[in-house]
Short mmCIF file of C-alpha atoms in Angstrom, two decimals:
data_model
loop_
_atom_site.label_atom_id
_atom_site.label_comp_id
_atom_site.label_asym_id
_atom_site.label_seq_id
_atom_site.Cartn_x
_atom_site.Cartn_y
_atom_site.Cartn_z
CA UNK U 3 -5.73 -37.80 -64.89
CA UNK U 4 -7.19 -40.98 -63.33
CA UNK U 5 -8.68 -41.17 -59.76
CA UNK U 6 -6.66 -40.95 -56.82
CA UNK U 7 -8.89 -42.89 -54.08
CA UNK U 8 -10.13 -41.74 -50.73
CA UNK U 9 -13.07 -42.49 -48.48
CA UNK U 10 -14.83 -39.96 -48.06
CA UNK U 11 -16.45 -39.73 -44.39
CA UNK U 12 -14.29 -40.82 -41.21
CA UNK U 13 -15.40 -40.10 -37.79
CA UNK U 14 -13.34 -40.76 -34.68
CA UNK U 15 -13.98 -39.71 -31.01
CA UNK U 16 -11.37 -36.66 -29.80
CA UNK U 17 -7.95 -38.42 -28.20
CA UNK U 18 -8.01 -41.75 -30.77
CA UNK U 19 -6.26 -41.89 -33.56
CA UNK U 20 -7.25 -41.44 -37.32
CA UNK U 21 -6.05 -43.24 -40.19
CA UNK U 22 -6.81 -41.92 -43.47
CA UNK U 23 -6.14 -44.09 -46.68
CA UNK U 24 -5.54 -43.08 -49.67
CA UNK U 25 -4.42 -45.12 -52.92
CA UNK U 26 -2.49 -43.36 -55.92
CA UNK U 27 -2.39 -44.00 -59.27
CA UNK U 28 1.15 -43.33 -60.84
CA UNK U 29 3.95 -45.37 -59.64
CA UNK U 30 6.17 -43.04 -61.29
CA UNK U 31 5.24 -39.99 -58.94
CA UNK U 32 8.31 -38.72 -56.72
CA UNK U 33 6.37 -37.16 -53.66
CA UNK U 34 3.23 -37.72 -52.04
CA UNK U 35 1.46 -35.10 -50.60
CA UNK U 36 -1.40 -34.55 -47.64
CA UNK U 37 -3.17 -31.28 -47.30
CA UNK U 38 -6.06 -29.89 -44.97
CA UNK U 39 -8.67 -28.07 -45.92
CA UNK U 40 -11.09 -26.26 -43.52
CA UNK U 41 -14.55 -24.96 -44.19
CA UNK U 42 -14.15 -22.12 -46.75
CA UNK U 43 -10.62 -22.29 -46.62
CA UNK U 44 -7.45 -22.80 -49.06
CA UNK U 45 -5.69 -26.00 -48.82
CA UNK U 46 -2.78 -26.39 -46.23
CA UNK U 47 0.18 -28.80 -46.57
CA UNK U 48 0.56 -30.81 -43.68
CA UNK U 49 3.30 -33.11 -44.91
CA UNK U 50 4.70 -35.15 -48.00
CA UNK U 51 6.74 -38.07 -48.41
CA UNK U 52 9.54 -38.90 -51.19
CA UNK U 53 8.43 -42.30 -52.92
CA UNK U 54 11.79 -43.58 -52.21
CA UNK U 55 10.61 -43.82 -47.83
CA UNK U 56 8.55 -46.16 -46.47
CA UNK U 57 7.06 -43.70 -43.49
CA UNK U 58 7.50 -40.18 -42.43
CA UNK U 59 6.76 -39.28 -38.66
CA UNK U 60 6.14 -35.52 -37.83
CA UNK U 61 4.62 -34.94 -34.23
CA UNK U 62 1.24 -36.16 -34.65
CA UNK U 63 1.18 -37.34 -38.13
CA UNK U 64 2.44 -40.39 -39.52
CA UNK U 65 2.46 -40.92 -43.10
CA UNK U 66 3.07 -44.43 -44.54
CA UNK U 67 3.89 -45.36 -47.85
CA UNK U 68 3.42 -48.80 -49.73
CA UNK U 69 4.77 -48.22 -53.05
CA UNK U 70 4.14 -51.75 -54.00
CA UNK U 71 0.25 -51.38 -53.52
CA UNK U 72 0.31 -47.72 -54.30
CA UNK U 73 -1.34 -46.86 -50.93
CA UNK U 74 -0.67 -43.90 -48.78
CA UNK U 75 -2.04 -43.22 -45.59
CA UNK U 76 -2.17 -40.85 -42.97
CA UNK U 77 -2.50 -41.60 -39.23
CA UNK U 78 -3.12 -38.42 -36.66
CA UNK U 79 -2.65 -39.48 -33.25
CA UNK U 80 -4.76 -38.19 -30.14
CA UNK U 81 -6.89 -36.16 -32.71
CA UNK U 82 -8.68 -33.26 -31.28
CA UNK U 83 -11.90 -31.67 -32.68
CA UNK U 84 -9.18 -28.71 -34.45
CA UNK U 85 -8.69 -31.77 -36.25
CA UNK U 86 -11.89 -31.79 -37.80
CA UNK U 87 -11.61 -30.85 -41.52
CA UNK U 88 -11.37 -32.12 -45.23
CA UNK U 89 -8.08 -34.11 -46.11
CA UNK U 90 -6.76 -34.60 -49.38
CA UNK U 91 -4.28 -36.86 -50.96
CA UNK U 92 -2.28 -35.99 -53.79
CA UNK U 93 0.69 -37.20 -56.22
CA UNK U 94 2.72 -35.13 -58.39
CA UNK U 95 2.35 -37.69 -61.68
CA UNK U 96 5.25 -36.21 -64.22
CA UNK U 97 7.26 -32.84 -64.56
CA UNK U 98 4.70 -32.63 -67.93
CA UNK U 99 2.38 -30.33 -66.27
CA UNK U 100 4.93 -28.47 -64.31
CA UNK U 101 4.24 -30.76 -61.30
CA UNK U 102 0.56 -29.70 -60.64
CA UNK U 103 -0.90 -31.98 -58.34
CA UNK U 104 -3.11 -34.77 -59.18
CA UNK U 105 -6.05 -34.94 -55.91
CA UNK U 106 -8.58 -37.44 -54.63
CA UNK U 107 -11.53 -36.13 -53.81
CA UNK U 108 -10.93 -35.82 -49.88
CA UNK U 109 -12.05 -37.25 -46.87
CA UNK U 110 -13.88 -35.41 -44.08
CA UNK U 111 -12.96 -36.36 -40.85
CA UNK U 112 -15.32 -35.75 -37.80
CA UNK U 113 -13.89 -35.74 -34.44
CA UNK U 114 -16.66 -35.88 -31.75
CA UNK U 115 -16.13 -35.15 -27.80
CA UNK E 5 3.78 -11.46 -44.06
CA UNK E 6 4.65 -13.67 -46.92
CA UNK E 7 2.25 -15.77 -48.50
CA UNK E 8 -1.06 -15.80 -51.53
CA UNK E 9 -3.59 -13.69 -51.57
CA UNK E 10 -6.96 -13.91 -53.54
CA UNK E 11 -9.49 -11.59 -53.79
CA UNK E 12 -12.21 -10.89 -53.36
CA UNK E 13 -13.44 -13.78 -51.27
CA UNK E 14 -16.69 -14.01 -52.62
CA UNK E 15 -17.62 -12.82 -56.28
CA UNK E 16 -21.17 -12.94 -57.72
CA UNK E 17 -21.58 -12.41 -61.66
CA UNK E 18 -24.49 -12.60 -63.86
CA UNK E 19 -24.25 -15.51 -66.53
CA UNK E 20 -22.48 -13.78 -69.85
CA UNK E 21 -19.95 -11.32 -67.92
CA UNK E 22 -16.76 -12.16 -67.83
CA UNK E 23 -14.84 -12.14 -64.69
CA UNK E 24 -11.31 -11.96 -63.25
CA UNK E 25 -10.09 -13.30 -60.11
CA UNK E 26 -6.98 -12.00 -58.79
CA UNK E 27 -3.97 -13.81 -57.35
CA UNK E 28 -0.70 -12.46 -56.25
CA UNK E 29 2.12 -13.71 -53.92
CA UNK E 30 5.16 -12.50 -52.02
CA UNK E 31 7.12 -15.69 -52.13
CA UNK E 32 8.97 -14.88 -54.77
CA UNK E 33 7.80 -18.35 -56.51
CA UNK E 34 8.33 -19.08 -60.39
CA UNK E 35 5.41 -21.14 -60.64
CA UNK E 36 2.04 -20.74 -59.90
CA UNK E 37 -1.39 -22.55 -60.77
CA UNK E 38 -5.40 -22.05 -61.21
CA UNK E 39 -7.40 -25.11 -59.56
CA UNK E 40 -11.19 -25.35 -59.68
CA UNK E 41 -12.87 -27.65 -56.53
CA UNK E 42 -16.74 -28.38 -56.92
CA UNK E 43 -18.42 -29.76 -53.80
CA UNK E 44 -17.51 -32.79 -53.06
CA UNK E 45 -14.42 -33.16 -55.91
CA UNK E 46 -10.95 -33.19 -55.48
CA UNK E 47 -9.31 -30.03 -57.35
CA UNK E 48 -8.69 -30.02 -60.91
CA UNK E 49 -5.78 -27.93 -63.00
CA UNK E 50 -7.27 -24.86 -65.06
CA UNK E 51 -4.05 -23.35 -66.07
CA UNK E 52 0.17 -23.41 -65.19
CA UNK E 53 2.83 -21.01 -65.08
CA UNK E 54 6.36 -22.00 -64.87
CA UNK E 55 7.49 -18.72 -65.64
CA UNK E 56 6.91 -14.94 -66.58
CA UNK E 57 5.29 -14.62 -69.76
CA UNK E 58 4.65 -18.28 -70.32
CA UNK E 59 1.69 -20.50 -69.29
CA UNK E 60 0.19 -23.66 -70.19
CA UNK E 61 -3.56 -25.71 -70.32
CA UNK E 62 -4.48 -28.18 -67.69
CA UNK E 63 -6.92 -30.60 -67.78
CA UNK E 64 -9.83 -27.80 -67.94
CA UNK E 65 -8.99 -24.95 -69.50
CA UNK E 66 -11.92 -24.46 -71.96
CA UNK E 67 -13.55 -21.48 -71.27
CA UNK E 68 -10.55 -19.71 -69.26
CA UNK E 69 -7.64 -17.85 -69.61
CA UNK E 70 -4.85 -16.77 -67.79
CA UNK E 71 -1.95 -13.76 -68.34
CA UNK E 72 1.55 -13.91 -66.38
CA UNK E 73 2.91 -10.39 -67.19
CA UNK E 74 4.53 -10.38 -63.81
CA UNK E 75 6.33 -12.87 -61.48
CA UNK E 76 3.90 -12.19 -58.25
CA UNK E 77 0.82 -12.06 -60.15
CA UNK E 78 -1.24 -14.90 -62.42
CA UNK E 79 -5.05 -13.41 -62.85
CA UNK E 80 -7.42 -15.81 -63.77
CA UNK E 81 -10.49 -15.00 -66.04
CA UNK E 82 -13.53 -16.61 -66.21
CA UNK E 83 -15.41 -15.90 -69.55
CA UNK E 84 -18.73 -16.47 -70.89
CA UNK E 85 -17.98 -19.80 -72.59
CA UNK E 86 -17.58 -21.50 -69.33
CA UNK E 87 -20.72 -23.71 -69.24
CA UNK E 88 -20.26 -24.36 -65.23
CA UNK E 89 -18.36 -21.40 -63.70
CA UNK E 90 -19.79 -21.62 -60.44
CA UNK E 91 -17.41 -23.00 -58.07
CA UNK E 92 -14.30 -22.43 -55.81
CA UNK E 93 -11.25 -21.27 -57.59
CA UNK E 94 -7.88 -21.86 -55.62
CA UNK E 95 -4.52 -20.23 -56.54
CA UNK E 96 -1.32 -21.99 -55.87
CA UNK E 97 2.20 -21.57 -55.94
CA UNK E 98 5.97 -23.35 -55.75
CA UNK E 99 9.61 -22.20 -55.98
CA UNK E 100 10.16 -23.45 -59.16
CA UNK E 101 12.41 -25.81 -60.49
CA UNK E 102 12.46 -29.09 -58.95
CA UNK E 103 11.11 -27.96 -55.70
CA UNK E 104 7.67 -29.62 -54.86
CA UNK E 105 5.87 -27.90 -52.15
CA UNK E 106 3.40 -26.42 -53.54
CA UNK E 107 1.28 -23.45 -51.52
CA UNK E 108 -2.35 -22.44 -51.48
CA UNK E 109 -3.97 -19.27 -51.59
CA UNK E 110 -7.40 -19.08 -49.38
CA UNK E 111 -9.59 -19.28 -52.36
CA UNK E 112 -12.25 -17.41 -54.29
CA UNK E 113 -15.84 -18.46 -54.31
CA UNK E 114 -17.35 -17.67 -57.64
CA UNK E 115 -21.17 -17.71 -57.75
CA UNK E 116 -22.41 -17.01 -61.43
CA UNK E 117 -26.73 -16.65 -62.02
#
């Protein structure tokens, strides 16, 4: 499929907010997802947003969706060193591939003390 | 404990040998997926199955084969026809129907020399 775009790296200080951005490709995507991957591990589903929503908040995580620009962001408040990981944005473009996800290349988040 | 297990975590093979990666889930999920991850890359879909005894090719199915004889199991065989088999392989599952959350196993790192 076409590329879901994410910036590759982000470095923040502990306690600051992190904002990870993503541009997706398919305006028909019904859901958009954020996954977290720690070194050598599988992907952990962090949160997802339905395409008719503008915002979703879940504890320290806030997802913003701009459907017109096909832009998705993940804000992590009060970022901790344990948040250091790779964050993947994903879309599910259509049901023709069994709702398989189309992923970006991931953003490596480094949280420094 | 409910979840997705993949074994082994690390697998080493000589070039020219077929190798089978295991994926088992006890979540009673109908749909299962295999993705491949290369360094600095997003995940790419190899095969998916929405129901027992049925599976479909994903974007990069060449050199791979799967079976889905049981609901809980979706093994992936990497054949000698796969040109660059060294990668991190991730299995995922989804409840089925129109439910969208997809959950991942811990992954298997395959090294072929």
